[in-house]
CSV table of C-alpha atoms and ligand atoms in Angstrom, one decimal:
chain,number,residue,atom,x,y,z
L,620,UNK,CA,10.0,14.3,-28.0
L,621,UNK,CA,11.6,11.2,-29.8
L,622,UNK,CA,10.4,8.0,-30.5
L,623,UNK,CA,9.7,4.9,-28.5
L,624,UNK,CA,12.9,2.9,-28.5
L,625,UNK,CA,12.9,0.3,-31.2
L,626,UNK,CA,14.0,-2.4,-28.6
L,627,UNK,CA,11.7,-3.9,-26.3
L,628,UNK,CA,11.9,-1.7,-23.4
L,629,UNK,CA,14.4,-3.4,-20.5
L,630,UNK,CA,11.8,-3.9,-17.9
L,631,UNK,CA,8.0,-2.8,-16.6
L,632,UNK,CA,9.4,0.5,-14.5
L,633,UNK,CA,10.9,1.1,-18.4
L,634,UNK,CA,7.7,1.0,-20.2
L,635,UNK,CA,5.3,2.4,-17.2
L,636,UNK,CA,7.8,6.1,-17.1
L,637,UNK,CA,7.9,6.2,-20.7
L,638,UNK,CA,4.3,6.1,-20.7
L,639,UNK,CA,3.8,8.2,-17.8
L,640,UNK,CA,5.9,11.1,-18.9
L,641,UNK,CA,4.9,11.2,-22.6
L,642,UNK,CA,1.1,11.5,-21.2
L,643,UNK,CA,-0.7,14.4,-20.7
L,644,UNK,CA,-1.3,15.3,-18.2
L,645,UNK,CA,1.8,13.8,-17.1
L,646,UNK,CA,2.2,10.9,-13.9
L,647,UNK,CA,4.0,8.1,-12.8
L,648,UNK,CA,3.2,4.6,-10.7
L,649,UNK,CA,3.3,5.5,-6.9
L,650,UNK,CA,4.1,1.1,-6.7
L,651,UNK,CA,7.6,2.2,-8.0
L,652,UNK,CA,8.5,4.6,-4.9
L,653,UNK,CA,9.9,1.2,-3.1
L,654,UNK,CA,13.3,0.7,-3.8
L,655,UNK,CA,15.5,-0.2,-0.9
L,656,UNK,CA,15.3,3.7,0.0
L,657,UNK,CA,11.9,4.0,-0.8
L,658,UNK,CA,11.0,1.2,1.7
L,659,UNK,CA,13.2,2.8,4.6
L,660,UNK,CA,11.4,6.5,3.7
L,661,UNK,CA,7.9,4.6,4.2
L,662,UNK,CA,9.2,3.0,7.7
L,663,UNK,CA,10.1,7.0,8.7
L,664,UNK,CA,7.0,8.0,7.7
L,665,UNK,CA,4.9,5.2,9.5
L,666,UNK,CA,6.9,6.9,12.6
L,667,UNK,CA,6.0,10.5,12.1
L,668,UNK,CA,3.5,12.2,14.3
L,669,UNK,CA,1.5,13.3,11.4
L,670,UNK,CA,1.1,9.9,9.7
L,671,UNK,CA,-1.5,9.1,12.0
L,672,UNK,CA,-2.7,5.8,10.0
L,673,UNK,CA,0.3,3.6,11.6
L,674,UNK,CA,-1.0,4.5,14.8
L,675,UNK,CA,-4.9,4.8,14.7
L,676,UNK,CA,-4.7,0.8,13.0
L,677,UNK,CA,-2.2,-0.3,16.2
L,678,UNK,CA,-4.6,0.7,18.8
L,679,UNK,CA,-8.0,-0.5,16.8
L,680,UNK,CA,-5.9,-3.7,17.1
L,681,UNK,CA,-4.4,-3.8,20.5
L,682,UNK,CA,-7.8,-2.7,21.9
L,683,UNK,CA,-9.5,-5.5,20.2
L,684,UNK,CA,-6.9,-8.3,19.6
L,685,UNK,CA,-9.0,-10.5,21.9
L,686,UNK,CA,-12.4,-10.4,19.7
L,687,UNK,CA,-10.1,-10.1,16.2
L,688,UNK,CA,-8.4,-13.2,17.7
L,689,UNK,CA,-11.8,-15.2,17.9
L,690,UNK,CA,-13.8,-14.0,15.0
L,691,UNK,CA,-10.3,-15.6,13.1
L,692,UNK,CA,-10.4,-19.2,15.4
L,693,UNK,CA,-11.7,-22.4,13.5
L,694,UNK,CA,-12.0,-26.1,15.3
L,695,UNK,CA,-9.6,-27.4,12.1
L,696,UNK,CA,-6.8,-24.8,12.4
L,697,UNK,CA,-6.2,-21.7,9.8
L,698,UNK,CA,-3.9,-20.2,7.4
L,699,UNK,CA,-3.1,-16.6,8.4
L,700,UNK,CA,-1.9,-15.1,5.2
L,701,UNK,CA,-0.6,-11.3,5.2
L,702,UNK,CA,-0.4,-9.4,1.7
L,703,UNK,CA,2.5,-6.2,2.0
L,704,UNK,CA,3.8,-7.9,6.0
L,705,UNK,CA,6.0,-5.3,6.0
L,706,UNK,CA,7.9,-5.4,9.4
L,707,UNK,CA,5.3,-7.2,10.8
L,708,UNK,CA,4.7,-4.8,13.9
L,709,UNK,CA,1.4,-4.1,14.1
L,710,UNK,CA,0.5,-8.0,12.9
L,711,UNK,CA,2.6,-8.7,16.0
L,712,UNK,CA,-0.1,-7.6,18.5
L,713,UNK,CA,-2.5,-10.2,16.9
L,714,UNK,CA,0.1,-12.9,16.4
L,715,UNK,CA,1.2,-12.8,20.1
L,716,UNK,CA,-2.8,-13.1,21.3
L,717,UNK,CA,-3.2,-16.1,18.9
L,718,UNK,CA,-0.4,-17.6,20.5
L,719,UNK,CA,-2.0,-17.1,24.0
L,720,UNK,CA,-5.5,-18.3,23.2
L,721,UNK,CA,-3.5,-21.7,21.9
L,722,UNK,CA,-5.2,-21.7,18.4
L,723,UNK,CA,-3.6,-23.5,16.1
L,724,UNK,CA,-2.2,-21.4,12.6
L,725,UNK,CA,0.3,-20.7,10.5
L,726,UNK,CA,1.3,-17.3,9.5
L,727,UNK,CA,2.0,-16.9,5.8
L,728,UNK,CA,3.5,-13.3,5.6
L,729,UNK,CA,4.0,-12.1,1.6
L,730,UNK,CA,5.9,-9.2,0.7
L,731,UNK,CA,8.1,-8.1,-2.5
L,732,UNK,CA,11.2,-8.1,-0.5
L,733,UNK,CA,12.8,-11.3,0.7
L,734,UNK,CA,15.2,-8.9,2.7
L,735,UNK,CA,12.1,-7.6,4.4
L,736,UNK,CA,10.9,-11.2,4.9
L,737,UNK,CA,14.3,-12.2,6.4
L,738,UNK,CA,14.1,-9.6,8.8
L,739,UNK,CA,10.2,-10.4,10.0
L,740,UNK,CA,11.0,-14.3,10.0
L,741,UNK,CA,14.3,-13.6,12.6
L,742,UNK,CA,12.2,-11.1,14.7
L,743,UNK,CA,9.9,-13.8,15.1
L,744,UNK,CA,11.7,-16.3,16.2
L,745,UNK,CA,13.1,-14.2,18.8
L,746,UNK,CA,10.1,-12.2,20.2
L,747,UNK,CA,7.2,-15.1,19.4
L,748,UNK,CA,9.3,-18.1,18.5
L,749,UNK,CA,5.4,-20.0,19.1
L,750,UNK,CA,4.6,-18.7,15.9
L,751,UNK,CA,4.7,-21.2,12.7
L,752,UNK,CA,6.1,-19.1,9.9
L,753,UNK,CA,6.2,-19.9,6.5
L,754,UNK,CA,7.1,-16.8,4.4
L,755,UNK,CA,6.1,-15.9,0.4
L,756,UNK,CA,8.1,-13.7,-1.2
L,757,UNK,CA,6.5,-12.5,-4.7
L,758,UNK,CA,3.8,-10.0,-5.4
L,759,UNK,CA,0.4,-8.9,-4.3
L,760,UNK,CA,-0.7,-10.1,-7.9
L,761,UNK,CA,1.6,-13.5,-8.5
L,762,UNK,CA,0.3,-14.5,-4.7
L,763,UNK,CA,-3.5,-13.9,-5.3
L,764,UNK,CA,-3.5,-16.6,-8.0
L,765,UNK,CA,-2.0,-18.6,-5.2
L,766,UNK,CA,-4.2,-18.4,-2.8
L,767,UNK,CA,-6.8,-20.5,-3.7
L,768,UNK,CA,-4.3,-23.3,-3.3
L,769,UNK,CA,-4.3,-22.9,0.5
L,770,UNK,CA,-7.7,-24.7,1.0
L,771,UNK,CA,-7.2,-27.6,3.6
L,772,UNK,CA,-8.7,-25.3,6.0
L,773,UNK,CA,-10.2,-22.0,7.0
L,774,UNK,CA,-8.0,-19.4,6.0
L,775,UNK,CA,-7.4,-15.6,7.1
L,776,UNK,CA,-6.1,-12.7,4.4
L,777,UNK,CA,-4.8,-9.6,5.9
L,778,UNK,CA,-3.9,-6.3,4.4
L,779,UNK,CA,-3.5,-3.8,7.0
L,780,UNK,CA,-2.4,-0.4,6.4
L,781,UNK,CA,-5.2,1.3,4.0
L,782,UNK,CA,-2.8,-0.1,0.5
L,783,UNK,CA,-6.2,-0.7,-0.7
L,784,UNK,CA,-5.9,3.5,-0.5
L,785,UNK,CA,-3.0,3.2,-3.4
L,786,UNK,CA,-5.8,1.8,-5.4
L,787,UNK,CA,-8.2,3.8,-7.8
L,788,UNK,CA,-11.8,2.4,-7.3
L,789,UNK,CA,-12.0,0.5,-9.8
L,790,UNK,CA,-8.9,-1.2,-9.3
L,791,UNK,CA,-9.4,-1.7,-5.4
L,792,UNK,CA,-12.9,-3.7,-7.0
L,793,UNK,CA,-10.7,-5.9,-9.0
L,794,UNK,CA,-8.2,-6.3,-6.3
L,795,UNK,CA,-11.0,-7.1,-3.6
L,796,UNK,CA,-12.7,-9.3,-6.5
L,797,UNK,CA,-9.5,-11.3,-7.1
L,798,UNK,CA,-9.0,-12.4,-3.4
L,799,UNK,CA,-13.3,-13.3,-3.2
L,800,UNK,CA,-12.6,-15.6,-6.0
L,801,UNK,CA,-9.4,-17.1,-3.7
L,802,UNK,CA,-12.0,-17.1,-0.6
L,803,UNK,CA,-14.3,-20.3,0.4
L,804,UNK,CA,-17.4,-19.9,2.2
L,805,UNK,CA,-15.7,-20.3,5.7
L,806,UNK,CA,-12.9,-17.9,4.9
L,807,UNK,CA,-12.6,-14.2,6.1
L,808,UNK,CA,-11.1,-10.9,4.5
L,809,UNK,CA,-9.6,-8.7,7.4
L,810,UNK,CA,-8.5,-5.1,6.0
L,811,UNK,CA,-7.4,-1.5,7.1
L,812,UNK,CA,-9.4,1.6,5.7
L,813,UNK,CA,-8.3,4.8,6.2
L,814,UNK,CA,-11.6,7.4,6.8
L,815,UNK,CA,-13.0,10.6,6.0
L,816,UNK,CA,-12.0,13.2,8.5
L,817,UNK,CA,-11.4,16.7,8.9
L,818,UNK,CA,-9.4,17.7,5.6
L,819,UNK,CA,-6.0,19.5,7.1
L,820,UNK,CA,-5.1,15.9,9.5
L,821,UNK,CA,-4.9,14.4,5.9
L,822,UNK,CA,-3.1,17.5,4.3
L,823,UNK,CA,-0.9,17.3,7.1
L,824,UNK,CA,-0.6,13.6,7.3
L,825,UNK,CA,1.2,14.0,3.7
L,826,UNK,CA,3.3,17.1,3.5
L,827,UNK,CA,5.3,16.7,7.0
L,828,UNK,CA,7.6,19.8,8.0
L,829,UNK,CA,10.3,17.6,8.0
L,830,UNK,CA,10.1,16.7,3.8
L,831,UNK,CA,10.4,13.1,4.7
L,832,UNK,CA,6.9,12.5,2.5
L,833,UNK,CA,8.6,14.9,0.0
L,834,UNK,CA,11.6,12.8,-0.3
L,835,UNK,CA,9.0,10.4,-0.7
L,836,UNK,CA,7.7,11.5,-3.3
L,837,UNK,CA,10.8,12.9,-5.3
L,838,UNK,CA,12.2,9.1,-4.8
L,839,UNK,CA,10.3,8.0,-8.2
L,840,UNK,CA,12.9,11.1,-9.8
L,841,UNK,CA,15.6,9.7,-8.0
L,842,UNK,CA,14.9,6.1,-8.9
L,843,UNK,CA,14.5,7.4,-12.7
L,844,UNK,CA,18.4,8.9,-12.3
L,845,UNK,CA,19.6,5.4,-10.9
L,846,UNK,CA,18.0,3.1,-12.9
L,847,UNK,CA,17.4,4.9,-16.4
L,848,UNK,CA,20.1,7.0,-16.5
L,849,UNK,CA,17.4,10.7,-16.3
L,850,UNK,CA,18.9,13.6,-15.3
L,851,UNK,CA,16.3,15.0,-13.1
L,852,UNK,CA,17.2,17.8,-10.5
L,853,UNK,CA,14.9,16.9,-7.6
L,854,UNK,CA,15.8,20.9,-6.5
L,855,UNK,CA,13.7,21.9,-9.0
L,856,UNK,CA,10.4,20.1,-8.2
L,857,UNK,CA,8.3,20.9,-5.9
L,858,UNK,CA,5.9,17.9,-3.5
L,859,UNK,CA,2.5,18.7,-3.6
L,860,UNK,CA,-0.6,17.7,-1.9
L,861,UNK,CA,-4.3,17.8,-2.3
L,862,UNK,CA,-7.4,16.8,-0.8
L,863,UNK,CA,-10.8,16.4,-2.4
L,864,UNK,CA,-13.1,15.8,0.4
L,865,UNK,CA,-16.2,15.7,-1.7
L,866,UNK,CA,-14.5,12.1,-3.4
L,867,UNK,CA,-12.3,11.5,-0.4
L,868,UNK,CA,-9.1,11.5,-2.5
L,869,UNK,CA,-5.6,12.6,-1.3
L,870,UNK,CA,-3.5,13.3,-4.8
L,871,UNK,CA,0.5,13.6,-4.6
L,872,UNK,CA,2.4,15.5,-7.2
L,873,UNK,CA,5.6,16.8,-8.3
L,874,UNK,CA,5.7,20.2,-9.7
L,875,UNK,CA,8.2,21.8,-12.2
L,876,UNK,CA,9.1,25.1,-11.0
L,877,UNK,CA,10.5,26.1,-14.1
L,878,UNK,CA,10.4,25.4,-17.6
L,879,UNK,CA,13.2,22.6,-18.2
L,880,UNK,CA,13.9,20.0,-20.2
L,881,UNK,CA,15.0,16.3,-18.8
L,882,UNK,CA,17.3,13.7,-20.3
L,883,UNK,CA,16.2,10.1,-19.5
L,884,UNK,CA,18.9,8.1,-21.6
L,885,UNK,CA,17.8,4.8,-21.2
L,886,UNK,CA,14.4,6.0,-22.6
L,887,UNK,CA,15.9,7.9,-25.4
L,888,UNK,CA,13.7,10.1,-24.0
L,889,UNK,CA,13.7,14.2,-23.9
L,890,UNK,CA,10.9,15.4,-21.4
L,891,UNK,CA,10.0,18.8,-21.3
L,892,UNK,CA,8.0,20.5,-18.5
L,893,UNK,CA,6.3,24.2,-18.2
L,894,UNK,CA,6.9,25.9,-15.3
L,895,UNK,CA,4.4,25.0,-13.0
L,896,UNK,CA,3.6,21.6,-14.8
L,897,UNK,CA,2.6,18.5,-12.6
L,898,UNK,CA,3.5,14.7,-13.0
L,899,UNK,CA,0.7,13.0,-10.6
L,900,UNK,CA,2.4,10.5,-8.7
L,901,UNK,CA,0.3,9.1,-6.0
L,902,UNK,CA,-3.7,8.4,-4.5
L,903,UNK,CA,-4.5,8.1,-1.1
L,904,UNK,CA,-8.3,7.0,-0.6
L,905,UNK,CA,-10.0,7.7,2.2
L,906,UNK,CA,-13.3,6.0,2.9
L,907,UNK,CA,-16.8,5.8,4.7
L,908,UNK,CA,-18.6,3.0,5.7
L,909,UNK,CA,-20.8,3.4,2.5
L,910,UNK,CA,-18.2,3.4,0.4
L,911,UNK,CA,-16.0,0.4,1.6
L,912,UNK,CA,-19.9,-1.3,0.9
L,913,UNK,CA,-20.1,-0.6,-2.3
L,914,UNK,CA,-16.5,-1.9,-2.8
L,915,UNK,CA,-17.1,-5.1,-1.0
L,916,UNK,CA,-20.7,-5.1,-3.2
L,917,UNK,CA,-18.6,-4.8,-6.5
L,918,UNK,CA,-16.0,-7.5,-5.3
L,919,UNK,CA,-18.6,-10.2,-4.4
L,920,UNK,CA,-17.9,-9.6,-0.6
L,921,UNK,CA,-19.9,-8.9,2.4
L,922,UNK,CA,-18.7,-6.7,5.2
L,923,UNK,CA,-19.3,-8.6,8.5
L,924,UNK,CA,-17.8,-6.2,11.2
L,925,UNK,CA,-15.7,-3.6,11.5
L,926,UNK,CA,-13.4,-1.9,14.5
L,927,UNK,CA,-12.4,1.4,15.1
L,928,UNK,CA,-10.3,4.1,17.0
L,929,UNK,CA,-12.2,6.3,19.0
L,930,UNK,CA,-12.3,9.1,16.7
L,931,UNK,CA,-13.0,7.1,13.7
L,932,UNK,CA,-9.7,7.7,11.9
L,933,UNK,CA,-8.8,4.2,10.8
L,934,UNK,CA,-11.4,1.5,10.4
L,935,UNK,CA,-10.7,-2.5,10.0
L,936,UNK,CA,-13.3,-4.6,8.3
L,937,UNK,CA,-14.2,-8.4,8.2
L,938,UNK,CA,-15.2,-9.5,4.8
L,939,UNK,CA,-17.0,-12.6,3.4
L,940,UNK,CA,-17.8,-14.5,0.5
L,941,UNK,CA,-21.2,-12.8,-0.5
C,1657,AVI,C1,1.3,2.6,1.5
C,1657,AVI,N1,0.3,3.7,1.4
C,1657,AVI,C2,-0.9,3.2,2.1
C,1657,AVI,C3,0.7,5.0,1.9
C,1657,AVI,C4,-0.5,6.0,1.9
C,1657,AVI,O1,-0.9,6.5,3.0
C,1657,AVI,O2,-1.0,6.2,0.8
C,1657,AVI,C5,1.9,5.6,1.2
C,1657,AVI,C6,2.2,7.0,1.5
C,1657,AVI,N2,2.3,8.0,0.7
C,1657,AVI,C7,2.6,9.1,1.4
C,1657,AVI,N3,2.7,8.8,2.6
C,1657,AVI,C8,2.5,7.5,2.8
């Protein structure tokens, strides 16, 4: 294997593969499967029968918009701020019963993509032009150290769809810790867990028939070839999937199926596999009431209340200021 290039390396997705695929055993950041095509893969799989998540969190909020709606209400007003908005679809559901109980909010949707926050901003207008949008684009990260700024009045953080999940556990603490230190007294914490539950739904959930979570997957390869110049041949990995239901964790990784050697230009970079070697690309978390506690324990947060499907899939959680 060479050397490090002697040049600072041209940007973060530079330095993090480098890293990744000169460790053993070898992985790479799951945060860098969203390119443009990354993004529209995740939308597909948020459609497919077996992603059950997308679907479990819409009904636990279409069921319960009504009491979600109060528990967020406040005499002075509130700042509705959603982390990752994404299309917006599910957060429509609460945003149109907002708008019919008259409270008085603005929504403050943050994503990475402006192009994604174009799109959620025009839908808006057009299917709940009540709604008072101001939109953030920047990350999860840049926009925690922001929101302590919003504090004329009470104000709501939402994170729906289990990204918390993405998150080792002691990175979800610091995550959940970072937006308690944003949070006043008043202020309220309202995220998506994905749960415990029989083992093959989650197996399933990320190794559809169709290879869409494979393409997935193989997208970090594909972003390597585009963006680093590597010369990975996605043909010759496989997607695989694992689930440890003693910890609760769902694993993704790409494995060699023969012994090869990769070119990554940009890296100077010569990678060689084993057949059969894995690069670990991806967690999933899944969660019980104890251990969403313990998180929120960690964090300096309180859970308050939680909703559920009726099988317990998907779980969404009110958190305070301890
Ligand atoms: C974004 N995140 C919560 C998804 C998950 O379930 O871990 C990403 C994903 N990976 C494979 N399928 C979906």
């Amino acid at each position: 294997m060479k050397n490090p290039p002697e040049t600072m390396f041209e940007s973060a997705f530079a330095e993090d593969t480098y890293k990744g695929l000169t460790s053993y055993p070898k992985y790479l950041l799951s945060k860098y499967i969203y390119d443009e095509k990354g993004d529209k893969l995740f939308q597909k799989i948020m459609e497919m029968p077996e992603y059950y998540l997308t679907a479990c969190e819409f009904d636990i909020l279409r069921i319960n918009a009504s009491a979600i709606a109060e528990s967020f209400s406040s005499d002075k007003g509130f700042d509705l701020i959603e982390l990752g908005a994404g299309d917006g679809k599910k957060t429509k559901v609460l945003l149109q019963e907002l708008v019919e109980k008259g409270f008085k909010f603005d929504y403050l949707p943050v994503d990475i993509s402006q192009h994604v926050l174009d799109q959620l901003e025009l839908s808006l207008k057009e299917e709940i032009p009540q709604v008072n949008v101001k939109v953030q684009q920047g990350t999860y990260f840049k926009t925690l150290e922001k929101l302590a700024e919003y504090d004329s009045r009470k104000k709501v953080i939402l994170v729906l769809g289990s990204n918390i999940g993405n998150l080792l556990h002691e990175k979800a603490v610091e995550f959940l810790a970072n937006i308690a230190k944003a949070m006043g007294k008043d202020d309220m914490l309202f995220m998506g867990f994905d749960q415990k539950k029989n083992p093959q739904t989650i197996l399933d959930a990320y190794n559809d028939p169709a290879g869409i979570t494979e393409e997935f997957n193989k997208n970090l390869l594909v972003r390597i070839n585009n963006e680093l110049e590597g010369e990975f041949d996605t043909d010759k990995f496989i997607h695989w999937e694992t689930y440890n239901p003693e910890t609760g964790t769902a694993r993704s990784f790409l494995v060699s199926k023969t012994r090869q050697t990769v070119n990554i230009k940009k890296l100077g970079l010569e990678v060689n596999f084993d057949a059969w070697e894995s690069i670990h690309t991806e967690i999933s978390q899944k969660y019980d009431d104890s251990i969403v506690n313990w998180l929120a324990d960690e964090a300096g947060l309180m859970v308050e209340r939680s909703f559920s499907d009726k099988e317990n899939c998907f779980k969404n959680y009110i958190f305070r200021r301890k």
